[in-house]
Tab-separated table of N, CA and C in Angstrom:
chain	number	residue	atom	x	y	z
A	1371	MET	N	0.826	-1.192	0.000
A	1371	MET	CA	0.000	0.000	0.000
A	1371	MET	C	0.868	1.252	0.000
A	1372	GLU	N	2.030	1.166	0.665
A	1372	GLU	CA	2.953	2.306	0.632
A	1372	GLU	C	3.452	2.541	-0.788
A	1373	SER	N	3.763	1.459	-1.481
A	1373	SER	CA	4.219	1.594	-2.877
A	1373	SER	C	3.140	2.228	-3.735
A	1374	LEU	N	1.907	1.782	-3.543
A	1374	LEU	CA	0.787	2.330	-4.300
A	1374	LEU	C	0.639	3.823	-4.030
A	1375	ALA	N	0.658	4.201	-2.759
A	1375	ALA	CA	0.516	5.613	-2.407
A	1375	ALA	C	1.645	6.441	-3.037
A	1376	GLY	N	2.865	5.908	-3.019
A	1376	GLY	CA	3.992	6.615	-3.611
A	1376	GLY	C	3.842	6.777	-5.120
A	1377	LEU	N	3.414	5.725	-5.786
A	1377	LEU	CA	3.210	5.800	-7.239
A	1377	LEU	C	2.081	6.760	-7.597
A	1378	LEU	N	1.023	6.708	-6.829
A	1378	LEU	CA	-0.087	7.637	-7.086
A	1378	LEU	C	0.382	9.081	-6.912
A	1379	ALA	N	1.104	9.345	-5.830
A	1379	ALA	CA	1.599	10.704	-5.573
A	1379	ALA	C	2.520	11.153	-6.702
A	1380	HIS	N	3.351	10.251	-7.175
A	1380	HIS	CA	4.264	10.566	-8.285
A	1380	HIS	C	3.483	11.010	-9.526
A	1381	HIS	N	2.275	10.503	-9.684
A	1381	HIS	CA	1.453	10.841	-10.849
A	1381	HIS	C	0.337	11.836	-10.511
A	1382	GLY	N	0.497	12.514	-9.353
A	1382	GLY	CA	-0.436	13.572	-9.002
A	1382	GLY	C	-1.790	13.088	-8.524
A	1383	ARG	N	-1.849	11.877	-8.050
A	1383	ARG	CA	-3.119	11.341	-7.554
A	1383	ARG	C	-2.963	10.990	-6.089
A	1384	GLN	N	-4.084	10.745	-5.434
A	1384	GLN	CA	-4.062	10.375	-4.026
A	1384	GLN	C	-4.702	9.006	-3.846
A	1385	ARG	N	-4.398	8.381	-2.746
A	1385	ARG	CA	-4.908	7.044	-2.457
A	1385	ARG	C	-6.438	7.018	-2.516
A	1386	ARG	N	-7.064	8.063	-2.047
A	1386	ARG	CA	-8.535	8.079	-2.044
A	1386	ARG	C	-9.124	8.105	-3.461
A	1387	ASP	N	-8.268	8.348	-4.469
A	1387	ASP	CA	-8.714	8.388	-5.867
A	1387	ASP	C	-8.951	7.006	-6.461
A	1388	VAL	N	-8.461	5.966	-5.796
A	1388	VAL	CA	-8.580	4.619	-6.352
A	1388	VAL	C	-9.194	3.662	-5.330
A	1389	THR	N	-9.843	2.649	-5.843
A	1389	THR	CA	-10.373	1.578	-5.007
A	1389	THR	C	-9.428	0.392	-5.132
A	1390	VAL	N	-9.032	-0.147	-4.005
A	1390	VAL	CA	-8.130	-1.293	-3.997
A	1390	VAL	C	-8.937	-2.519	-3.597
A	1391	SER	N	-8.943	-3.493	-4.493
A	1391	SER	CA	-9.709	-4.722	-4.290
A	1391	SER	C	-8.779	-5.912	-4.187
A	1392	GLY	N	-9.274	-6.945	-3.531
A	1392	GLY	CA	-8.548	-8.205	-3.458
A	1392	GLY	C	-9.499	-9.350	-3.750
A	1393	LEU	N	-8.962	-10.434	-4.250
A	1393	LEU	CA	-9.741	-11.635	-4.514
A	1393	LEU	C	-9.216	-12.732	-3.602
A	1394	VAL	N	-10.109	-13.331	-2.837
A	1394	VAL	CA	-9.733	-14.384	-1.896
A	1394	VAL	C	-10.575	-15.614	-2.183
A	1395	ALA	N	-9.907	-16.757	-2.318
A	1395	ALA	CA	-10.614	-18.015	-2.554
A	1395	ALA	C	-11.331	-18.447	-1.275
A	1396	PHE	N	-12.593	-18.816	-1.413
A	1396	PHE	CA	-13.422	-19.228	-0.274
A	1396	PHE	C	-13.791	-20.692	-0.475
A	1397	HIS	N	-13.295	-21.548	0.427
A	1397	HIS	CA	-13.516	-22.991	0.328
A	1397	HIS	C	-14.126	-23.559	1.607
A	1398	VAL	N	-14.843	-22.790	2.378
A	1398	VAL	CA	-15.376	-23.265	3.650
A	1398	VAL	C	-16.560	-24.194	3.393
A	1399	LYS	N	-16.502	-25.376	4.039
A	1399	LYS	CA	-17.544	-26.404	3.871
A	1399	LYS	C	-17.804	-27.071	5.214
A	1400	ALA	N	-18.921	-27.748	5.310
A	1400	ALA	CA	-19.229	-28.500	6.530
A	1400	ALA	C	-18.143	-29.542	6.803
A	1401	ASP	N	-17.609	-30.136	5.755
A	1401	ASP	CA	-16.566	-31.157	5.862
A	1401	ASP	C	-15.211	-30.498	5.593
A	1402	ARG	N	-14.414	-30.369	6.646
A	1402	ARG	CA	-13.116	-29.680	6.535
A	1402	ARG	C	-12.200	-30.368	5.520
A	1403	ALA	N	-12.188	-31.687	5.497
A	1403	ALA	CA	-11.329	-32.425	4.552
A	1403	ALA	C	-11.742	-32.134	3.110
A	1404	ALA	N	-13.047	-32.067	2.850
A	1404	ALA	CA	-13.526	-31.740	1.499
A	1404	ALA	C	-13.130	-30.314	1.126
A	1405	SER	N	-13.160	-29.424	2.096
A	1405	SER	CA	-12.754	-28.043	1.861
A	1405	SER	C	-11.291	-27.969	1.438
A	1406	PHE	N	-10.421	-28.659	2.174
A	1406	PHE	CA	-9.001	-28.632	1.859
A	1406	PHE	C	-8.720	-29.311	0.522
A	1407	ALA	N	-9.436	-30.378	0.222
A	1407	ALA	CA	-9.248	-31.047	-1.073
A	1407	ALA	C	-9.594	-30.093	-2.210
A	1408	GLU	N	-10.716	-29.394	-2.078
A	1408	GLU	CA	-11.101	-28.429	-3.102
A	1408	GLU	C	-10.043	-27.325	-3.228
A	1409	ALA	N	-9.567	-26.819	-2.111
A	1409	ALA	CA	-8.565	-25.746	-2.128
A	1409	ALA	C	-7.246	-26.225	-2.733
A	1410	ARG	N	-6.851	-27.457	-2.432
A	1410	ARG	CA	-5.620	-28.002	-3.014
A	1410	ARG	C	-5.718	-28.077	-4.532
A	1411	ARG	N	-6.882	-28.441	-5.047
A	1411	ARG	CA	-7.071	-28.542	-6.502
A	1411	ARG	C	-6.881	-27.198	-7.186
A	1412	GLN	N	-7.099	-26.123	-6.471
A	1412	GLN	CA	-7.048	-24.774	-7.047
A	1412	GLN	C	-5.727	-24.047	-6.786
A	1413	LEU	N	-4.784	-24.678	-6.112
A	1413	LEU	CA	-3.569	-23.974	-5.701
A	1413	LEU	C	-2.784	-23.361	-6.857
A	1414	ALA	N	-2.804	-23.977	-8.014
A	1414	ALA	CA	-2.028	-23.450	-9.146
A	1414	ALA	C	-2.424	-22.023	-9.489
A	1415	LEU	N	-3.644	-21.663	-9.176
A	1415	LEU	CA	-4.142	-20.337	-9.533
A	1415	LEU	C	-3.791	-19.261	-8.509
A	1416	ARG	N	-3.338	-19.643	-7.358
A	1416	ARG	CA	-3.081	-18.690	-6.278
A	1416	ARG	C	-1.750	-17.989	-6.482
A	1417	GLY	N	-1.811	-16.843	-7.123
A	1417	GLY	CA	-0.602	-16.070	-7.397
A	1417	GLY	C	0.318	-16.777	-8.363
A	1418	MET	N	-0.231	-17.732	-9.080
A	1418	MET	CA	0.537	-18.560	-10.022
A	1418	MET	C	1.758	-19.176	-9.336
A	1419	LEU	N	1.690	-19.244	-7.996
A	1419	LEU	CA	2.740	-19.845	-7.170
A	1419	LEU	C	4.091	-19.160	-7.360
A	1420	ASP	N	4.057	-17.871	-7.649
A	1420	ASP	CA	5.291	-17.106	-7.819
A	1420	ASP	C	5.910	-16.769	-6.464
A	1421	ALA	N	7.223	-16.631	-6.460
A	1421	ALA	CA	7.970	-16.371	-5.228
A	1421	ALA	C	7.470	-15.124	-4.507
A	1422	TRP	N	7.214	-14.051	-5.233
A	1422	TRP	CA	6.792	-12.799	-4.592
A	1422	TRP	C	5.502	-12.992	-3.799
A	1423	TYR	N	4.725	-14.000	-4.163
A	1423	TYR	CA	3.455	-14.262	-3.512
A	1423	TYR	C	3.607	-15.237	-2.342
A	1424	LEU	N	4.634	-16.058	-2.378
A	1424	LEU	CA	4.798	-17.123	-1.387
A	1424	LEU	C	5.891	-16.856	-0.358
A	1425	ASP	N	6.815	-15.947	-0.657
A	1425	ASP	CA	7.953	-15.776	0.243
A	1425	ASP	C	7.583	-15.201	1.601
A	1426	GLU	N	6.370	-14.723	1.720
A	1426	GLU	CA	5.908	-14.200	3.001
A	1426	GLU	C	5.719	-15.306	4.041
A	1427	PHE	N	5.446	-16.533	3.595
A	1427	PHE	CA	5.154	-17.597	4.559
A	1427	PHE	C	5.885	-18.920	4.300
A	1428	LEU	N	6.567	-19.052	3.174
A	1428	LEU	CA	7.358	-20.257	2.927
A	1428	LEU	C	8.831	-19.956	3.125
A	1429	ASP	N	9.553	-20.913	3.716
A	1429	ASP	CA	10.999	-20.731	3.789
A	1429	ASP	C	11.600	-21.134	2.442
A	1430	PRO	N	12.854	-20.789	2.182
A	1430	PRO	CA	13.443	-21.050	0.862
A	1430	PRO	C	13.400	-22.524	0.443
A	1431	GLU	N	13.560	-23.442	1.382
A	1431	GLU	CA	13.512	-24.864	1.043
A	1431	GLU	C	12.112	-25.273	0.609
A	1432	GLU	N	11.094	-24.764	1.308
A	1432	GLU	CA	9.713	-25.075	0.927
A	1432	GLU	C	9.391	-24.489	-0.443
A	1433	TYR	N	9.833	-23.249	-0.660
A	1433	TYR	CA	9.567	-22.643	-1.960
A	1433	TYR	C	10.251	-23.430	-3.071
A	1434	ALA	N	11.455	-23.935	-2.823
A	1434	ALA	CA	12.174	-24.712	-3.836
A	1434	ALA	C	11.367	-25.944	-4.243
A	1435	VAL	N	10.695	-26.581	-3.283
A	1435	VAL	CA	9.848	-27.741	-3.592
A	1435	VAL	C	8.680	-27.307	-4.479
A	1436	VAL	N	8.025	-26.219	-4.107
A	1436	VAL	CA	6.889	-25.716	-4.888
A	1436	VAL	C	7.342	-25.338	-6.294
A	1437	ASP	N	8.437	-24.610	-6.385
A	1437	ASP	CA	8.909	-24.140	-7.677
A	1437	ASP	C	9.312	-25.305	-8.588
A	1438	ALA	N	9.966	-26.298	-8.018
A	1438	ALA	CA	10.400	-27.448	-8.813
A	1438	ALA	C	9.220	-28.287	-9.307
A	1439	ARG	N	8.095	-28.184	-8.631
A	1439	ARG	CA	6.926	-29.003	-8.972
A	1439	ARG	C	5.763	-28.155	-9.510
A	1440	ARG	N	6.094	-26.957	-9.951
A	1440	ARG	CA	5.061	-26.038	-10.446
A	1440	ARG	C	4.173	-26.699	-11.508
A	1441	ASN	N	4.755	-27.422	-12.441
A	1441	ASN	CA	3.955	-28.088	-13.469
A	1441	ASN	C	2.994	-29.103	-12.866
A	1442	ALA	N	3.408	-29.753	-11.781
A	1442	ALA	CA	2.533	-30.732	-11.121
A	1442	ALA	C	1.307	-30.043	-10.522
A	1443	PHE	N	1.469	-28.808	-10.034
A	1443	PHE	CA	0.323	-28.061	-9.510
A	1443	PHE	C	-0.678	-27.775	-10.630
A	1444	PHE	N	-0.165	-27.361	-11.794
A	1444	PHE	CA	-1.052	-27.056	-12.910
A	1444	PHE	C	-1.702	-28.327	-13.464
A	1445	LYS	N	-0.969	-29.417	-13.453
A	1445	LYS	CA	-1.538	-30.691	-13.891
A	1445	LYS	C	-2.643	-31.130	-12.929
A	1446	ALA	N	-2.402	-30.978	-11.625
A	1446	ALA	CA	-3.426	-31.324	-10.629
A	1446	ALA	C	-4.683	-30.474	-10.836
A	1447	TYR	N	-4.482	-29.197	-11.127
A	1447	TYR	CA	-5.618	-28.311	-11.389
A	1447	TYR	C	-6.409	-28.795	-12.601
A	1448	LYS	N	-5.716	-29.083	-13.689
A	1448	LYS	CA	-6.388	-29.520	-14.915
A	1448	LYS	C	-7.087	-30.861	-14.725
A	1449	GLN	N	-6.495	-31.744	-13.909
A	1449	GLN	CA	-7.075	-33.069	-13.688
A	1449	GLN	C	-8.051	-33.100	-12.512
A	1450	ARG	N	-8.242	-31.947	-11.860
A	1450	ARG	CA	-9.161	-31.819	-10.722
A	1450	ARG	C	-8.850	-32.814	-9.605
A	1451	THR	N	-7.561	-32.908	-9.280
A	1451	THR	CA	-7.132	-33.765	-8.186
A	1451	THR	C	-6.462	-32.923	-7.114
A	1452	ASP	N	-6.564	-33.361	-5.880
A	1452	ASP	CA	-5.926	-32.642	-4.783
A	1452	ASP	C	-4.555	-33.225	-4.446
A	1453	VAL	N	-4.093	-34.163	-5.246
A	1453	VAL	CA	-2.778	-34.766	-5.059
A	1453	VAL	C	-1.799	-34.076	-6.007
A	1454	VAL	N	-0.721	-33.566	-5.436
A	1454	VAL	CA	0.329	-32.935	-6.231
A	1454	VAL	C	1.589	-33.765	-6.005
A	1455	PRO	N	1.923	-34.636	-6.954
A	1455	PRO	CA	3.078	-35.519	-6.770
A	1455	PRO	C	4.347	-34.750	-6.420
A	1456	GLY	N	5.039	-35.255	-5.406
A	1456	GLY	CA	6.305	-34.648	-4.991
A	1456	GLY	C	6.165	-33.518	-3.992
A	1457	VAL	N	4.935	-33.157	-3.648
A	1457	VAL	CA	4.719	-32.083	-2.665
A	1457	VAL	C	4.059	-32.706	-1.433
A	1458	PRO	N	4.737	-32.671	-0.300
A	1458	PRO	CA	4.185	-33.292	0.906
A	1458	PRO	C	2.870	-32.650	1.350
A	1459	GLY	N	1.996	-33.471	1.912
A	1459	GLY	CA	0.705	-32.984	2.383
A	1459	GLY	C	0.791	-31.783	3.311
A	1460	PRO	N	1.697	-31.796	4.301
A	1460	PRO	CA	1.783	-30.625	5.183
A	1460	PRO	C	2.138	-29.332	4.442
A	1461	LEU	N	2.946	-29.432	3.397
A	1461	LEU	CA	3.274	-28.230	2.611
A	1461	LEU	C	2.055	-27.782	1.806
A	1462	LEU	N	1.309	-28.724	1.247
A	1462	LEU	CA	0.069	-28.363	0.547
A	1462	LEU	C	-0.895	-27.663	1.504
A	1463	ASP	N	-1.018	-28.201	2.711
A	1463	ASP	CA	-1.919	-27.591	3.693
A	1463	ASP	C	-1.446	-26.198	4.093
A	1464	LYS	N	-0.139	-26.006	4.192
A	1464	LYS	CA	0.392	-24.676	4.515
A	1464	LYS	C	0.036	-23.689	3.410
A	1465	LEU	N	0.131	-24.130	2.158
A	1465	LEU	CA	-0.267	-23.274	1.040
A	1465	LEU	C	-1.750	-22.945	1.122
A	1466	VAL	N	-2.579	-23.948	1.374
A	1466	VAL	CA	-4.024	-23.726	1.480
A	1466	VAL	C	-4.321	-22.726	2.582
A	1467	GLU	N	-3.707	-22.903	3.738
A	1467	GLU	CA	-3.971	-22.024	4.884
A	1467	GLU	C	-3.602	-20.577	4.608
A	1468	ASN	N	-2.567	-20.375	3.814
A	1468	ASN	CA	-2.088	-19.018	3.573
A	1468	ASN	C	-2.619	-18.373	2.307
A	1469	LEU	N	-3.163	-19.172	1.395
A	1469	LEU	CA	-3.598	-18.629	0.114
A	1469	LEU	C	-5.107	-18.652	-0.075
A	1470	SER	N	-5.835	-19.105	0.915
A	1470	SER	CA	-7.289	-19.191	0.766
A	1470	SER	C	-7.956	-19.158	2.136
A	1471	LEU	N	-9.256	-19.073	2.105
A	1471	LEU	CA	-10.065	-19.255	3.312
A	1471	LEU	C	-10.658	-20.650	3.179
A	1472	ALA	N	-10.137	-21.582	3.941
A	1472	ALA	CA	-10.564	-22.972	3.841
A	1472	ALA	C	-10.811	-23.519	5.235
A	1473	GLY	N	-11.590	-24.583	5.280
A	1473	GLY	CA	-11.881	-25.237	6.542
A	1473	GLY	C	-13.375	-25.433	6.700
A	1474	SER	N	-13.786	-25.549	7.941
A	1474	SER	CA	-15.196	-25.752	8.265
A	1474	SER	C	-15.768	-24.467	8.859
A	1475	PRO	N	-17.072	-24.442	9.126
A	1475	PRO	CA	-17.643	-23.257	9.774
A	1475	PRO	C	-16.958	-22.906	11.102
A	1476	ALA	N	-16.339	-23.869	11.743
A	1476	ALA	CA	-15.611	-23.588	12.985
A	1476	ALA	C	-14.422	-22.661	12.742
A	1477	ASP	N	-13.962	-22.566	11.495
A	1477	ASP	CA	-12.828	-21.704	11.143
A	1477	ASP	C	-13.241	-20.288	10.754
A	1478	LEU	N	-14.534	-20.006	10.709
A	1478	LEU	CA	-14.981	-18.707	10.181
A	1478	LEU	C	-14.502	-17.513	11.002
A	1479	ASP	N	-14.449	-17.641	12.314
A	1479	ASP	CA	-13.972	-16.506	13.117
A	1479	ASP	C	-12.538	-16.140	12.729
A	1480	ARG	N	-11.707	-17.142	12.500
A	1480	ARG	CA	-10.324	-16.916	12.076
A	1480	ARG	C	-10.288	-16.254	10.700
A	1481	HIS	N	-11.182	-16.675	9.823
A	1481	HIS	CA	-11.224	-16.087	8.483
A	1481	HIS	C	-11.720	-14.636	8.517
A	1482	VAL	N	-12.671	-14.356	9.381
A	1482	VAL	CA	-13.123	-12.973	9.543
A	1482	VAL	C	-11.949	-12.104	9.984
A	1483	GLU	N	-11.135	-12.613	10.893
A	1483	GLU	CA	-9.963	-11.851	11.335
A	1483	GLU	C	-9.000	-11.592	10.181
A	1484	ARG	N	-8.821	-12.563	9.297
A	1484	ARG	CA	-7.960	-12.340	8.122
A	1484	ARG	C	-8.546	-11.257	7.230
A	1485	LEU	N	-9.844	-11.287	7.023
A	1485	LEU	CA	-10.483	-10.263	6.196
A	1485	LEU	C	-10.374	-8.890	6.842
A	1486	LEU	N	-10.534	-8.832	8.149
A	1486	LEU	CA	-10.357	-7.554	8.848
A	1486	LEU	C	-8.911	-7.078	8.736
A	1487	GLY	N	-7.979	-8.015	8.729
A	1487	GLY	CA	-6.574	-7.666	8.534
A	1487	GLY	C	-6.342	-7.037	7.171
A	1488	LEU	N	-7.030	-7.543	6.152
A	1488	LEU	CA	-6.921	-6.937	4.823
A	1488	LEU	C	-7.479	-5.518	4.831
A	1489	ARG	N	-8.549	-5.326	5.579
A	1489	ARG	CA	-9.101	-3.967	5.722
A	1489	ARG	C	-8.069	-3.058	6.374
A	1490	ARG	N	-7.440	-3.544	7.449
A	1490	ARG	CA	-6.441	-2.730	8.150
A	1490	ARG	C	-5.234	-2.422	7.252
A	1491	LEU	N	-4.919	-3.337	6.326
A	1491	LEU	CA	-3.829	-3.092	5.393
A	1491	LEU	C	-4.175	-2.035	4.359
A	1492	GLY	N	-5.476	-1.747	4.209
A	1492	GLY	CA	-5.880	-0.691	3.295
A	1492	GLY	C	-6.757	-1.121	2.139
A	1493	LEU	N	-7.112	-2.399	2.051
A	1493	LEU	CA	-8.013	-2.807	0.974
A	1493	LEU	C	-9.393	-2.199	1.217
A	1494	ASP	N	-9.989	-1.725	0.140
A	1494	ASP	CA	-11.322	-1.135	0.224
A	1494	ASP	C	-12.409	-2.193	0.091
A	1495	GLU	N	-12.106	-3.258	-0.623
A	1495	GLU	CA	-13.090	-4.310	-0.836
A	1495	GLU	C	-12.380	-5.625	-1.122
A	1496	VAL	N	-13.093	-6.710	-0.834
A	1496	VAL	CA	-12.584	-8.047	-1.097
A	1496	VAL	C	-13.693	-8.847	-1.752
A	1497	ALA	N	-13.358	-9.514	-2.831
A	1497	ALA	CA	-14.292	-10.426	-3.488
A	1497	ALA	C	-13.928	-11.842	-3.052
A	1498	LEU	N	-14.932	-12.612	-2.689
A	1498	LEU	CA	-14.695	-14.002	-2.318
A	1498	LEU	C	-14.998	-14.877	-3.522
A	1499	LYS	N	-14.003	-15.611	-3.977
A	1499	LYS	CA	-14.155	-16.517	-5.121
A	1499	LYS	C	-14.742	-17.828	-4.615
A	1500	LEU	N	-15.950	-18.121	-5.072
A	1500	LEU	CA	-16.635	-19.343	-4.668
A	1500	LEU	C	-16.361	-20.443	-5.677
A	1501	HIS	N	-16.357	-21.660	-5.207
A	1501	HIS	CA	-16.094	-22.804	-6.073
A	1501	HIS	C	-17.312	-23.728	-6.023
A	1502	GLU	N	-17.146	-24.949	-5.594
A	1502	GLU	CA	-18.267	-25.882	-5.531
A	1502	GLU	C	-19.187	-25.502	-4.369
A	1503	ASP	N	-20.409	-26.003	-4.406
A	1503	ASP	CA	-21.378	-25.775	-3.322
A	1503	ASP	C	-21.577	-24.282	-3.055
A	1504	GLN	N	-21.787	-23.529	-4.116
A	1504	GLN	CA	-21.870	-22.076	-3.997
A	1504	GLN	C	-23.036	-21.613	-3.138
A	1505	ALA	N	-24.182	-22.280	-3.211
A	1505	ALA	CA	-25.335	-21.867	-2.392
A	1505	ALA	C	-25.004	-21.978	-0.912
A	1506	ASP	N	-24.327	-23.051	-0.524
A	1506	ASP	CA	-23.929	-23.210	0.877
A	1506	ASP	C	-22.936	-22.122	1.280
A	1507	ALA	N	-22.004	-21.816	0.385
A	1507	ALA	CA	-21.016	-20.778	0.679
A	1507	ALA	C	-21.694	-19.418	0.847
A	1508	ILE	N	-22.617	-19.103	-0.031
A	1508	ILE	CA	-23.327	-17.817	0.054
A	1508	ILE	C	-24.103	-17.730	1.364
A	1509	ARG	N	-24.709	-18.828	1.758
A	1509	ARG	CA	-25.450	-18.849	3.027
A	1509	ARG	C	-24.506	-18.568	4.204
A	1510	LEU	N	-23.352	-19.234	4.240
A	1510	LEU	CA	-22.380	-18.998	5.317
A	1510	LEU	C	-21.883	-17.558	5.318
A	1511	ILE	N	-21.604	-17.047	4.157
A	1511	ILE	CA	-21.122	-15.665	4.055
A	1511	ILE	C	-22.187	-14.702	4.572
A	1512	GLY	N	-23.431	-14.909	4.165
A	1512	GLY	CA	-24.510	-14.029	4.593
A	1512	GLY	C	-24.830	-14.138	6.068
A	1513	GLU	N	-24.744	-15.344	6.608
A	1513	GLU	CA	-25.103	-15.553	8.011
A	1513	GLU	C	-23.976	-15.207	8.975
A	1514	ARG	N	-22.722	-15.429	8.564
A	1514	ARG	CA	-21.625	-15.302	9.516
A	1514	ARG	C	-20.591	-14.226	9.159
A	1515	ILE	N	-20.216	-14.132	7.895
A	1515	ILE	CA	-19.121	-13.230	7.526
A	1515	ILE	C	-19.598	-11.783	7.428
A	1516	VAL	N	-20.658	-11.552	6.671
A	1516	VAL	CA	-21.138	-10.183	6.482
A	1516	VAL	C	-21.498	-9.532	7.822
A	1517	PRO	N	-22.270	-10.196	8.689
A	1517	PRO	CA	-22.567	-9.552	9.986
A	1517	PRO	C	-21.322	-9.271	10.821
A	1518	ALA	N	-20.358	-10.197	10.804
A	1518	ALA	CA	-19.151	-9.989	11.588
A	1518	ALA	C	-18.340	-8.805	11.054
A	1519	LEU	N	-18.252	-8.681	9.737
A	1519	LEU	CA	-17.521	-7.545	9.163
A	1519	LEU	C	-18.262	-6.228	9.398
A	1520	ALA	N	-19.575	-6.278	9.311
A	1520	ALA	CA	-20.370	-5.063	9.531
A	1520	ALA	C	-20.252	-4.586	10.982
A	1521	ALA	N	-20.124	-5.530	11.902
A	1521	ALA	CA	-20.058	-5.178	13.318
A	1521	ALA	C	-18.673	-4.670	13.719
A	1522	ALA	N	-17.672	-4.965	12.890
A	1522	ALA	CA	-16.289	-4.601	13.268
A	1522	ALA	C	-15.973	-3.158	12.920
């Protein structure tokens, strides 16, 4: 956000002149394992697994595994499988935890805190990317997320 403000100022504009949006994958389901499986299938799309997007939470050795198996992530996405050959399950779960909102309804309070954190960072709006079971996701968002964000 500091970089954005600096670039805007350089071009004679102010931060209030632009809306900053973010897109966050939403995979919350009644079945936590199904949620993580769905999120794992979509990992190739999360920042295209580029270093600038992952270095915030992966150590260099973990990133080396992801980078070396990048094609396997895209193959898993195309084949709609949550198995990424050569990438250990705990590393896949770490990616899911940091690149999406996944889990069960019991995880929603934690996800609301992440969304509030994005607000504190300066995002004006966040779009939640829904995948399977969209009606259930919309219901959870309407019943739990929207009221919690409105109250904060």
